[in-house]
Amino acid sequence: MKLKITLVKSPIACLQKHIDTVKALGLRKVGQTVVHNDNACVRGQIFVVKHMVKVEEINE
């Protein structure tokens, strides 16, 4: 299973930890979408910035 992650809120006025997490997920612009494998590492990153991203599950 894969996760489709979309950045919906800008990380400009957020903590540096949140900015770094968004960059680590591969997101740069609001509205940008990336696809990652569903694993514990990615789930942890999503949990940190859950207020800034939208997550959808993709079955492949």
JSON list of N, CA and C in Angstrom, two decimals:
[
{"chain": "A", "resi": 1, "resn": "MET", "atom": "N", "xyz": [0.84, -1.17, 0.00]},
{"chain": "A", "resi": 1, "resn": "MET", "atom": "CA", "xyz": [0.00, 0.00, 0.00]},
{"chain": "A", "resi": 1, "resn": "MET", "atom": "C", "xyz": [0.89, 1.24, 0.00]},
{"chain": "A", "resi": 2, "resn": "LYS", "atom": "N", "xyz": [0.38, 2.30, -0.61]},
{"chain": "A", "resi": 2, "resn": "LYS", "atom": "CA", "xyz": [1.13, 3.55, -0.68]},
{"chain": "A", "resi": 2, "resn": "LYS", "atom": "C", "xyz": [0.28, 4.68, -0.11]},
{"chain": "A", "resi": 3, "resn": "LEU", "atom": "N", "xyz": [0.95, 5.76, 0.25]},
{"chain": "A", "resi": 3, "resn": "LEU", "atom": "CA", "xyz": [0.28, 6.93, 0.79]},
{"chain": "A", "resi": 3, "resn": "LEU", "atom": "C", "xyz": [0.50, 8.11, -0.14]},
{"chain": "A", "resi": 4, "resn": "LYS", "atom": "N", "xyz": [-0.58, 8.80, -0.46]},
{"chain": "A", "resi": 4, "resn": "LYS", "atom": "CA", "xyz": [-0.52, 10.01, -1.28]},
{"chain": "A", "resi": 4, "resn": "LYS", "atom": "C", "xyz": [-0.62, 11.19, -0.31]},
{"chain": "A", "resi": 5, "resn": "ILE", "atom": "N", "xyz": [0.44, 11.99, -0.23]},
{"chain": "A", "resi": 5, "resn": "ILE", "atom": "CA", "xyz": [0.53, 13.07, 0.74]},
{"chain": "A", "resi": 5, "resn": "ILE", "atom": "C", "xyz": [0.53, 14.41, 0.01]},
{"chain": "A", "resi": 6, "resn": "THR", "atom": "N", "xyz": [-0.39, 15.29, 0.40]},
{"chain": "A", "resi": 6, "resn": "THR", "atom": "CA", "xyz": [-0.52, 16.60, -0.23]},
{"chain": "A", "resi": 6, "resn": "THR", "atom": "C", "xyz": [-0.32, 17.69, 0.82]},
{"chain": "A", "resi": 7, "resn": "LEU", "atom": "N", "xyz": [0.52, 18.67, 0.52]},
{"chain": "A", "resi": 7, "resn": "LEU", "atom": "CA", "xyz": [0.74, 19.80, 1.42]},
{"chain": "A", "resi": 7, "resn": "LEU", "atom": "C", "xyz": [-0.39, 20.81, 1.23]},
{"chain": "A", "resi": 8, "resn": "VAL", "atom": "N", "xyz": [-1.14, 21.10, 2.31]},
{"chain": "A", "resi": 8, "resn": "VAL", "atom": "CA", "xyz": [-2.28, 22.00, 2.20]},
{"chain": "A", "resi": 8, "resn": "VAL", "atom": "C", "xyz": [-2.08, 23.31, 2.97]},
{"chain": "A", "resi": 9, "resn": "LYS", "atom": "N", "xyz": [-1.05, 23.38, 3.80]},
{"chain": "A", "resi": 9, "resn": "LYS", "atom": "CA", "xyz": [-0.77, 24.59, 4.57]},
{"chain": "A", "resi": 9, "resn": "LYS", "atom": "C", "xyz": [0.71, 24.89, 4.50]},
{"chain": "A", "resi": 10, "resn": "SER", "atom": "N", "xyz": [1.04, 26.16, 4.35]},
{"chain": "A", "resi": 10, "resn": "SER", "atom": "CA", "xyz": [2.43, 26.57, 4.25]},
{"chain": "A", "resi": 10, "resn": "SER", "atom": "C", "xyz": [3.17, 26.40, 5.58]},
{"chain": "A", "resi": 11, "resn": "PRO", "atom": "N", "xyz": [4.41, 25.90, 5.54]},
{"chain": "A", "resi": 11, "resn": "PRO", "atom": "CA", "xyz": [5.18, 25.74, 6.77]},
{"chain": "A", "resi": 11, "resn": "PRO", "atom": "C", "xyz": [5.98, 26.99, 7.16]},
{"chain": "A", "resi": 12, "resn": "ILE", "atom": "N", "xyz": [5.70, 28.12, 6.54]},
{"chain": "A", "resi": 12, "resn": "ILE", "atom": "CA", "xyz": [6.53, 29.32, 6.76]},
{"chain": "A", "resi": 12, "resn": "ILE", "atom": "C", "xyz": [6.57, 29.76, 8.23]},
{"chain": "A", "resi": 13, "resn": "ALA", "atom": "N", "xyz": [5.44, 29.85, 8.89]},
{"chain": "A", "resi": 13, "resn": "ALA", "atom": "CA", "xyz": [5.41, 30.36, 10.27]},
{"chain": "A", "resi": 13, "resn": "ALA", "atom": "C", "xyz": [5.40, 29.23, 11.30]},
{"chain": "A", "resi": 14, "resn": "CYS", "atom": "N", "xyz": [5.92, 28.07, 10.93]},
{"chain": "A", "resi": 14, "resn": "CYS", "atom": "CA", "xyz": [5.90, 26.91, 11.84]},
{"chain": "A", "resi": 14, "resn": "CYS", "atom": "C", "xyz": [7.26, 26.70, 12.48]},
{"chain": "A", "resi": 15, "resn": "LEU", "atom": "N", "xyz": [7.31, 25.76, 13.39]},
{"chain": "A", "resi": 15, "resn": "LEU", "atom": "CA", "xyz": [8.58, 25.39, 14.03]},
{"chain": "A", "resi": 15, "resn": "LEU", "atom": "C", "xyz": [9.55, 24.83, 13.00]},
{"chain": "A", "resi": 16, "resn": "GLN", "atom": "N", "xyz": [10.84, 24.97, 13.28]},
{"chain": "A", "resi": 16, "resn": "GLN", "atom": "CA", "xyz": [11.86, 24.47, 12.37]},
{"chain": "A", "resi": 16, "resn": "GLN", "atom": "C", "xyz": [11.74, 22.96, 12.19]},
{"chain": "A", "resi": 17, "resn": "LYS", "atom": "N", "xyz": [11.34, 22.25, 13.24]},
{"chain": "A", "resi": 17, "resn": "LYS", "atom": "CA", "xyz": [11.14, 20.80, 13.16]},
{"chain": "A", "resi": 17, "resn": "LYS", "atom": "C", "xyz": [10.09, 20.45, 12.11]},
{"chain": "A", "resi": 18, "resn": "HIS", "atom": "N", "xyz": [9.01, 21.23, 12.06]},
{"chain": "A", "resi": 18, "resn": "HIS", "atom": "CA", "xyz": [7.95, 20.98, 11.09]},
{"chain": "A", "resi": 18, "resn": "HIS", "atom": "C", "xyz": [8.42, 21.29, 9.68]},
{"chain": "A", "resi": 19, "resn": "ILE", "atom": "N", "xyz": [9.17, 22.38, 9.51]},
{"chain": "A", "resi": 19, "resn": "ILE", "atom": "CA", "xyz": [9.70, 22.74, 8.20]},
{"chain": "A", "resi": 19, "resn": "ILE", "atom": "C", "xyz": [10.61, 21.64, 7.68]},
{"chain": "A", "resi": 20, "resn": "ASP", "atom": "N", "xyz": [11.48, 21.12, 8.55]},
{"chain": "A", "resi": 20, "resn": "ASP", "atom": "CA", "xyz": [12.40, 20.06, 8.15]},
{"chain": "A", "resi": 20, "resn": "ASP", "atom": "C", "xyz": [11.67, 18.77, 7.81]},
{"chain": "A", "resi": 21, "resn": "THR", "atom": "N", "xyz": [10.61, 18.46, 8.53]},
{"chain": "A", "resi": 21, "resn": "THR", "atom": "CA", "xyz": [9.82, 17.25, 8.27]},
{"chain": "A", "resi": 21, "resn": "THR", "atom": "C", "xyz": [9.12, 17.34, 6.92]},
{"chain": "A", "resi": 22, "resn": "VAL", "atom": "N", "xyz": [8.57, 18.51, 6.60]},
{"chain": "A", "resi": 22, "resn": "VAL", "atom": "CA", "xyz": [7.91, 18.70, 5.31]},
{"chain": "A", "resi": 22, "resn": "VAL", "atom": "C", "xyz": [8.94, 18.52, 4.18]},
{"chain": "A", "resi": 23, "resn": "LYS", "atom": "N", "xyz": [10.14, 19.07, 4.35]},
{"chain": "A", "resi": 23, "resn": "LYS", "atom": "CA", "xyz": [11.19, 18.91, 3.34]},
{"chain": "A", "resi": 23, "resn": "LYS", "atom": "C", "xyz": [11.59, 17.45, 3.21]},
{"chain": "A", "resi": 24, "resn": "ALA", "atom": "N", "xyz": [11.67, 16.74, 4.34]},
{"chain": "A", "resi": 24, "resn": "ALA", "atom": "CA", "xyz": [12.06, 15.33, 4.31]},
{"chain": "A", "resi": 24, "resn": "ALA", "atom": "C", "xyz": [11.03, 14.47, 3.59]},
{"chain": "A", "resi": 25, "resn": "LEU", "atom": "N", "xyz": [9.78, 14.88, 3.63]},
{"chain": "A", "resi": 25, "resn": "LEU", "atom": "CA", "xyz": [8.74, 14.16, 2.90]},
{"chain": "A", "resi": 25, "resn": "LEU", "atom": "C", "xyz": [8.79, 14.46, 1.41]},
{"chain": "A", "resi": 26, "resn": "GLY", "atom": "N", "xyz": [9.55, 15.48, 1.03]},
{"chain": "A", "resi": 26, "resn": "GLY", "atom": "CA", "xyz": [9.70, 15.81, -0.39]},
{"chain": "A", "resi": 26, "resn": "GLY", "atom": "C", "xyz": [8.70, 16.85, -0.86]},
{"chain": "A", "resi": 27, "resn": "LEU", "atom": "N", "xyz": [8.12, 17.58, 0.07]},
{"chain": "A", "resi": 27, "resn": "LEU", "atom": "CA", "xyz": [7.13, 18.59, -0.28]},
{"chain": "A", "resi": 27, "resn": "LEU", "atom": "C", "xyz": [7.76, 19.98, -0.24]},
{"chain": "A", "resi": 28, "resn": "ARG", "atom": "N", "xyz": [7.52, 20.77, -1.29]},
{"chain": "A", "resi": 28, "resn": "ARG", "atom": "CA", "xyz": [8.09, 22.11, -1.35]},
{"chain": "A", "resi": 28, "resn": "ARG", "atom": "C", "xyz": [7.04, 23.21, -1.49]},
{"chain": "A", "resi": 29, "resn": "LYS", "atom": "N", "xyz": [5.98, 22.95, -2.24]},
{"chain": "A", "resi": 29, "resn": "LYS", "atom": "CA", "xyz": [4.97, 23.97, -2.51]},
{"chain": "A", "resi": 29, "resn": "LYS", "atom": "C", "xyz": [3.61, 23.52, -2.01]},
{"chain": "A", "resi": 30, "resn": "VAL", "atom": "N", "xyz": [2.79, 24.47, -1.62]},
{"chain": "A", "resi": 30, "resn": "VAL", "atom": "CA", "xyz": [1.42, 24.16, -1.21]},
{"chain": "A", "resi": 30, "resn": "VAL", "atom": "C", "xyz": [0.68, 23.59, -2.42]},
{"chain": "A", "resi": 31, "resn": "GLY", "atom": "N", "xyz": [0.00, 22.49, -2.21]},
{"chain": "A", "resi": 31, "resn": "GLY", "atom": "CA", "xyz": [-0.71, 21.82, -3.30]},
{"chain": "A", "resi": 31, "resn": "GLY", "atom": "C", "xyz": [0.09, 20.71, -3.95]},
{"chain": "A", "resi": 32, "resn": "GLN", "atom": "N", "xyz": [1.36, 20.61, -3.64]},
{"chain": "A", "resi": 32, "resn": "GLN", "atom": "CA", "xyz": [2.20, 19.56, -4.21]},
{"chain": "A", "resi": 32, "resn": "GLN", "atom": "C", "xyz": [1.86, 18.22, -3.57]},
{"chain": "A", "resi": 33, "resn": "THR", "atom": "N", "xyz": [1.91, 17.16, -4.37]},
{"chain": "A", "resi": 33, "resn": "THR", "atom": "CA", "xyz": [1.58, 15.82, -3.89]},
{"chain": "A", "resi": 33, "resn": "THR", "atom": "C", "xyz": [2.74, 14.88, -4.15]},
{"chain": "A", "resi": 34, "resn": "VAL", "atom": "N", "xyz": [3.04, 14.03, -3.17]},
{"chain": "A", "resi": 34, "resn": "VAL", "atom": "CA", "xyz": [4.06, 12.99, -3.32]},
{"chain": "A", "resi": 34, "resn": "VAL", "atom": "C", "xyz": [3.46, 11.65, -2.91]},
{"chain": "A", "resi": 35, "resn": "VAL", "atom": "N", "xyz": [4.05, 10.57, -3.39]},
{"chain": "A", "resi": 35, "resn": "VAL", "atom": "CA", "xyz": [3.59, 9.23, -3.04]},
{"chain": "A", "resi": 35, "resn": "VAL", "atom": "C", "xyz": [4.74, 8.50, -2.35]},
{"chain": "A", "resi": 36, "resn": "HIS", "atom": "N", "xyz": [4.46, 7.96, -1.17]},
{"chain": "A", "resi": 36, "resn": "HIS", "atom": "CA", "xyz": [5.45, 7.21, -0.40]},
{"chain": "A", "resi": 36, "resn": "HIS", "atom": "C", "xyz": [4.89, 5.84, -0.03]},
{"chain": "A", "resi": 37, "resn": "ASN", "atom": "N", "xyz": [5.78, 4.89, 0.20]},
{"chain": "A", "resi": 37, "resn": "ASN", "atom": "CA", "xyz": [5.36, 3.59, 0.73]},
{"chain": "A", "resi": 37, "resn": "ASN", "atom": "C", "xyz": [4.85, 3.77, 2.15]},
{"chain": "A", "resi": 38, "resn": "ASP", "atom": "N", "xyz": [3.89, 2.95, 2.52]},
{"chain": "A", "resi": 38, "resn": "ASP", "atom": "CA", "xyz": [3.31, 3.01, 3.86]},
{"chain": "A", "resi": 38, "resn": "ASP", "atom": "C", "xyz": [4.18, 2.23, 4.81]},
{"chain": "A", "resi": 39, "resn": "ASN", "atom": "N", "xyz": [4.96, 2.95, 5.65]},
{"chain": "A", "resi": 39, "resn": "ASN", "atom": "CA", "xyz": [5.78, 2.29, 6.66]},
{"chain": "A", "resi": 39, "resn": "ASN", "atom": "C", "xyz": [5.81, 3.17, 7.92]},
{"chain": "A", "resi": 40, "resn": "ALA", "atom": "N", "xyz": [6.39, 2.66, 8.97]},
{"chain": "A", "resi": 40, "resn": "ALA", "atom": "CA", "xyz": [6.37, 3.34, 10.25]},
{"chain": "A", "resi": 40, "resn": "ALA", "atom": "C", "xyz": [7.10, 4.69, 10.21]},
{"chain": "A", "resi": 41, "resn": "CYS", "atom": "N", "xyz": [8.17, 4.78, 9.46]},
{"chain": "A", "resi": 41, "resn": "CYS", "atom": "CA", "xyz": [8.94, 6.02, 9.36]},
{"chain": "A", "resi": 41, "resn": "CYS", "atom": "C", "xyz": [8.11, 7.13, 8.75]},
{"chain": "A", "resi": 42, "resn": "VAL", "atom": "N", "xyz": [7.47, 6.85, 7.63]},
{"chain": "A", "resi": 42, "resn": "VAL", "atom": "CA", "xyz": [6.66, 7.85, 6.95]},
{"chain": "A", "resi": 42, "resn": "VAL", "atom": "C", "xyz": [5.43, 8.21, 7.80]},
{"chain": "A", "resi": 43, "resn": "ARG", "atom": "N", "xyz": [4.82, 7.22, 8.45]},
{"chain": "A", "resi": 43, "resn": "ARG", "atom": "CA", "xyz": [3.67, 7.48, 9.33]},
{"chain": "A", "resi": 43, "resn": "ARG", "atom": "C", "xyz": [4.06, 8.44, 10.47]},
{"chain": "A", "resi": 44, "resn": "GLY", "atom": "N", "xyz": [5.26, 8.26, 11.02]},
{"chain": "A", "resi": 44, "resn": "GLY", "atom": "CA", "xyz": [5.74, 9.15, 12.08]},
{"chain": "A", "resi": 44, "resn": "GLY", "atom": "C", "xyz": [5.94, 10.56, 11.59]},
{"chain": "A", "resi": 45, "resn": "GLN", "atom": "N", "xyz": [6.47, 10.71, 10.38]},
{"chain": "A", "resi": 45, "resn": "GLN", "atom": "CA", "xyz": [6.66, 12.05, 9.82]},
{"chain": "A", "resi": 45, "resn": "GLN", "atom": "C", "xyz": [5.31, 12.72, 9.57]},
{"chain": "A", "resi": 46, "resn": "ILE", "atom": "N", "xyz": [4.35, 11.96, 9.08]},
{"chain": "A", "resi": 46, "resn": "ILE", "atom": "CA", "xyz": [3.02, 12.50, 8.84]},
{"chain": "A", "resi": 46, "resn": "ILE", "atom": "C", "xyz": [2.38, 12.94, 10.16]},
{"chain": "A", "resi": 47, "resn": "PHE", "atom": "N", "xyz": [2.58, 12.17, 11.21]},
{"chain": "A", "resi": 47, "resn": "PHE", "atom": "CA", "xyz": [1.98, 12.51, 12.51]},
{"chain": "A", "resi": 47, "resn": "PHE", "atom": "C", "xyz": [2.50, 13.85, 13.01]},
{"chain": "A", "resi": 48, "resn": "VAL", "atom": "N", "xyz": [3.77, 14.16, 12.77]},
{"chain": "A", "resi": 48, "resn": "VAL", "atom": "CA", "xyz": [4.36, 15.41, 13.23]},
{"chain": "A", "resi": 48, "resn": "VAL", "atom": "C", "xyz": [3.72, 16.61, 12.53]},
{"chain": "A", "resi": 49, "resn": "VAL", "atom": "N", "xyz": [3.41, 16.47, 11.25]},
{"chain": "A", "resi": 49, "resn": "VAL", "atom": "CA", "xyz": [2.87, 17.60, 10.47]},
{"chain": "A", "resi": 49, "resn": "VAL", "atom": "C", "xyz": [1.43, 17.33, 10.01]},
{"chain": "A", "resi": 50, "resn": "LYS", "atom": "N", "xyz": [0.67, 16.60, 10.79]},
{"chain": "A", "resi": 50, "resn": "LYS", "atom": "CA", "xyz": [-0.68, 16.20, 10.39]},
{"chain": "A", "resi": 50, "resn": "LYS", "atom": "C", "xyz": [-1.61, 17.39, 10.18]},
{"chain": "A", "resi": 51, "resn": "HIS", "atom": "N", "xyz": [-1.31, 18.53, 10.80]},
{"chain": "A", "resi": 51, "resn": "HIS", "atom": "CA", "xyz": [-2.14, 19.72, 10.64]},
{"chain": "A", "resi": 51, "resn": "HIS", "atom": "C", "xyz": [-1.84, 20.46, 9.34]},
{"chain": "A", "resi": 52, "resn": "MET", "atom": "N", "xyz": [-0.81, 20.03, 8.61]},
{"chain": "A", "resi": 52, "resn": "MET", "atom": "CA", "xyz": [-0.40, 20.72, 7.38]},
{"chain": "A", "resi": 52, "resn": "MET", "atom": "C", "xyz": [-0.56, 19.88, 6.13]},
{"chain": "A", "resi": 53, "resn": "VAL", "atom": "N", "xyz": [-0.88, 18.60, 6.27]},
{"chain": "A", "resi": 53, "resn": "VAL", "atom": "CA", "xyz": [-0.95, 17.71, 5.12]},
{"chain": "A", "resi": 53, "resn": "VAL", "atom": "C", "xyz": [-2.28, 16.98, 5.05]},
{"chain": "A", "resi": 54, "resn": "LYS", "atom": "N", "xyz": [-2.60, 16.52, 3.85]},
{"chain": "A", "resi": 54, "resn": "LYS", "atom": "CA", "xyz": [-3.78, 15.66, 3.63]},
{"chain": "A", "resi": 54, "resn": "LYS", "atom": "C", "xyz": [-3.23, 14.32, 3.14]},
{"chain": "A", "resi": 55, "resn": "VAL", "atom": "N", "xyz": [-3.70, 13.23, 3.72]},
{"chain": "A", "resi": 55, "resn": "VAL", "atom": "CA", "xyz": [-3.17, 11.91, 3.39]},
{"chain": "A", "resi": 55, "resn": "VAL", "atom": "C", "xyz": [-4.28, 11.02, 2.86]},
{"chain": "A", "resi": 56, "resn": "GLU", "atom": "N", "xyz": [-3.98, 10.33, 1.75]},
{"chain": "A", "resi": 56, "resn": "GLU", "atom": "CA", "xyz": [-4.91, 9.36, 1.17]},
{"chain": "A", "resi": 56, "resn": "GLU", "atom": "C", "xyz": [-4.17, 8.05, 0.96]},
{"chain": "A", "resi": 57, "resn": "GLU", "atom": "N", "xyz": [-4.87, 6.94, 1.16]},
{"chain": "A", "resi": 57, "resn": "GLU", "atom": "CA", "xyz": [-4.27, 5.62, 0.93]},
{"chain": "A", "resi": 57, "resn": "GLU", "atom": "C", "xyz": [-4.53, 5.21, -0.52]},
{"chain": "A", "resi": 58, "resn": "ILE", "atom": "N", "xyz": [-3.50, 4.65, -1.15]},
{"chain": "A", "resi": 58, "resn": "ILE", "atom": "CA", "xyz": [-3.62, 4.17, -2.53]},
{"chain": "A", "resi": 58, "resn": "ILE", "atom": "C", "xyz": [-3.34, 2.67, -2.49]},
{"chain": "A", "resi": 59, "resn": "ASN", "atom": "N", "xyz": [-4.24, 1.89, -3.04]},
{"chain": "A", "resi": 59, "resn": "ASN", "atom": "CA", "xyz": [-4.02, 0.44, -3.14]},
{"chain": "A", "resi": 59, "resn": "ASN", "atom": "C", "xyz": [-3.45, 0.13, -4.52]},
{"chain": "A", "resi": 60, "resn": "GLU", "atom": "N", "xyz": [-2.26, -0.42, -4.55]},
{"chain": "A", "resi": 60, "resn": "GLU", "atom": "CA", "xyz": [-1.63, -0.79, -5.83]},
{"chain": "A", "resi": 60, "resn": "GLU", "atom": "C", "xyz": [-1.22, -2.23, -5.81]}
]
